[in-house]
Tab-separated table of C-alpha atoms in Angstrom:
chain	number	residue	atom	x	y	z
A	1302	UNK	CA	-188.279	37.577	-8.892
A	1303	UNK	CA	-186.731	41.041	-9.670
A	1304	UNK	CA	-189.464	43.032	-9.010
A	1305	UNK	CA	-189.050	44.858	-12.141
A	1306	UNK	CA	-191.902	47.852	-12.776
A	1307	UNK	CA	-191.472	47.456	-16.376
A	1308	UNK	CA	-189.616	45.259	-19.571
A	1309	UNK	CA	-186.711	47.846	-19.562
A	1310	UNK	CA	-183.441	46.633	-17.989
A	1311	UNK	CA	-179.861	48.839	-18.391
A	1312	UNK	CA	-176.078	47.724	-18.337
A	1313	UNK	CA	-174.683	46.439	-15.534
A	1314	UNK	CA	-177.714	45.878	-14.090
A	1315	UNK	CA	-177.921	42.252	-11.893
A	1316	UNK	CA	-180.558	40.173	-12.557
A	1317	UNK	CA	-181.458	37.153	-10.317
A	1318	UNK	CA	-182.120	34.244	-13.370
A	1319	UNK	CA	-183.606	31.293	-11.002
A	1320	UNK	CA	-184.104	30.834	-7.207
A	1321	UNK	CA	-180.798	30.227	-5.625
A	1322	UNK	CA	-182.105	27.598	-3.488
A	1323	UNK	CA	-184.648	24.688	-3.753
A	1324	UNK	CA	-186.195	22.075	-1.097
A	1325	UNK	CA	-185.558	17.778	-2.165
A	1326	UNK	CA	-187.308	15.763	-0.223
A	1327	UNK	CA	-185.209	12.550	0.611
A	1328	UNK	CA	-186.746	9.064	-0.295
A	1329	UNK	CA	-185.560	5.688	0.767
A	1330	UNK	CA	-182.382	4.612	-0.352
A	1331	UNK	CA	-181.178	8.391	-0.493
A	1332	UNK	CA	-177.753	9.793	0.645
A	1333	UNK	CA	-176.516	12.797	1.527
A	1334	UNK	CA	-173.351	12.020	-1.367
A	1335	UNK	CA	-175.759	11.135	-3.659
A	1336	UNK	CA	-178.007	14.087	-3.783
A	1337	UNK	CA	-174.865	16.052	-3.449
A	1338	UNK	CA	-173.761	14.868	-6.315
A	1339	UNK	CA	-177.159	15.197	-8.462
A	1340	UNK	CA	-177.439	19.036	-7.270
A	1341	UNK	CA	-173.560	20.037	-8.025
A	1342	UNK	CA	-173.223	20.772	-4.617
A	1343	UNK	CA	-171.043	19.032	-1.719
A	1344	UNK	CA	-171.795	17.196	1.493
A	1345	UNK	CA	-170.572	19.912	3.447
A	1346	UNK	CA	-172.668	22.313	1.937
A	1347	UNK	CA	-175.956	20.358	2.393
A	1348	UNK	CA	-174.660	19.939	5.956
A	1349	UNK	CA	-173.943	23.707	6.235
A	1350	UNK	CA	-177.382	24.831	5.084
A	1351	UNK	CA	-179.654	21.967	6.601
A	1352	UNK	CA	-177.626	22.655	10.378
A	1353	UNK	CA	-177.024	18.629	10.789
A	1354	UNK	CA	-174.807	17.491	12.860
A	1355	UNK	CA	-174.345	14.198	11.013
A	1356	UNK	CA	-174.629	12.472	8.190
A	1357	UNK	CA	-177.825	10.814	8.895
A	1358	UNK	CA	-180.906	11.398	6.784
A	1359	UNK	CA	-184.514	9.797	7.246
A	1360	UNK	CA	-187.072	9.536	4.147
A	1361	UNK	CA	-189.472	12.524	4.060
A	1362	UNK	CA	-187.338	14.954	5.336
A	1363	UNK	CA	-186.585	17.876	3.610
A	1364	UNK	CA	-183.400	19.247	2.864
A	1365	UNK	CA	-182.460	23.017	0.811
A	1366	UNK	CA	-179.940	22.939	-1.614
A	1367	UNK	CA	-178.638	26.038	-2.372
């Protein structure tokens, strides 16, 4: 994930601790508030990073949370 060469890391350096983003599948019953709320993120952000329009979701699609 860092593409370290080796186990020695220095001060200051940034290292990335867990992917920043991750793919939910939605199941029946789902909402876009509700899995909001489960991943700390908002409705508008789901919105933002899935490019929907509206707040319609359909079982077995697959939305990234960032």
């Amino acid at each position: 994930m860092n593409d370290l060469s080796d186990t020695m890391i220095h001060p200051g350096q940034k290292l990335n601790l867990q992917d920043p983003q991750q793919t939910y599948t939605v199941k029946s019953g789902d909402s876009l508030w509700a899995i909001a709320d489960k991943h700390d993120t908002t409705v508008k952000q789901l919105m933002t990073a899935n490019h929907l329009d509206s707040d319609l979701i359909y079982p077995e699609d697959h939305l990234t949370i960032k």
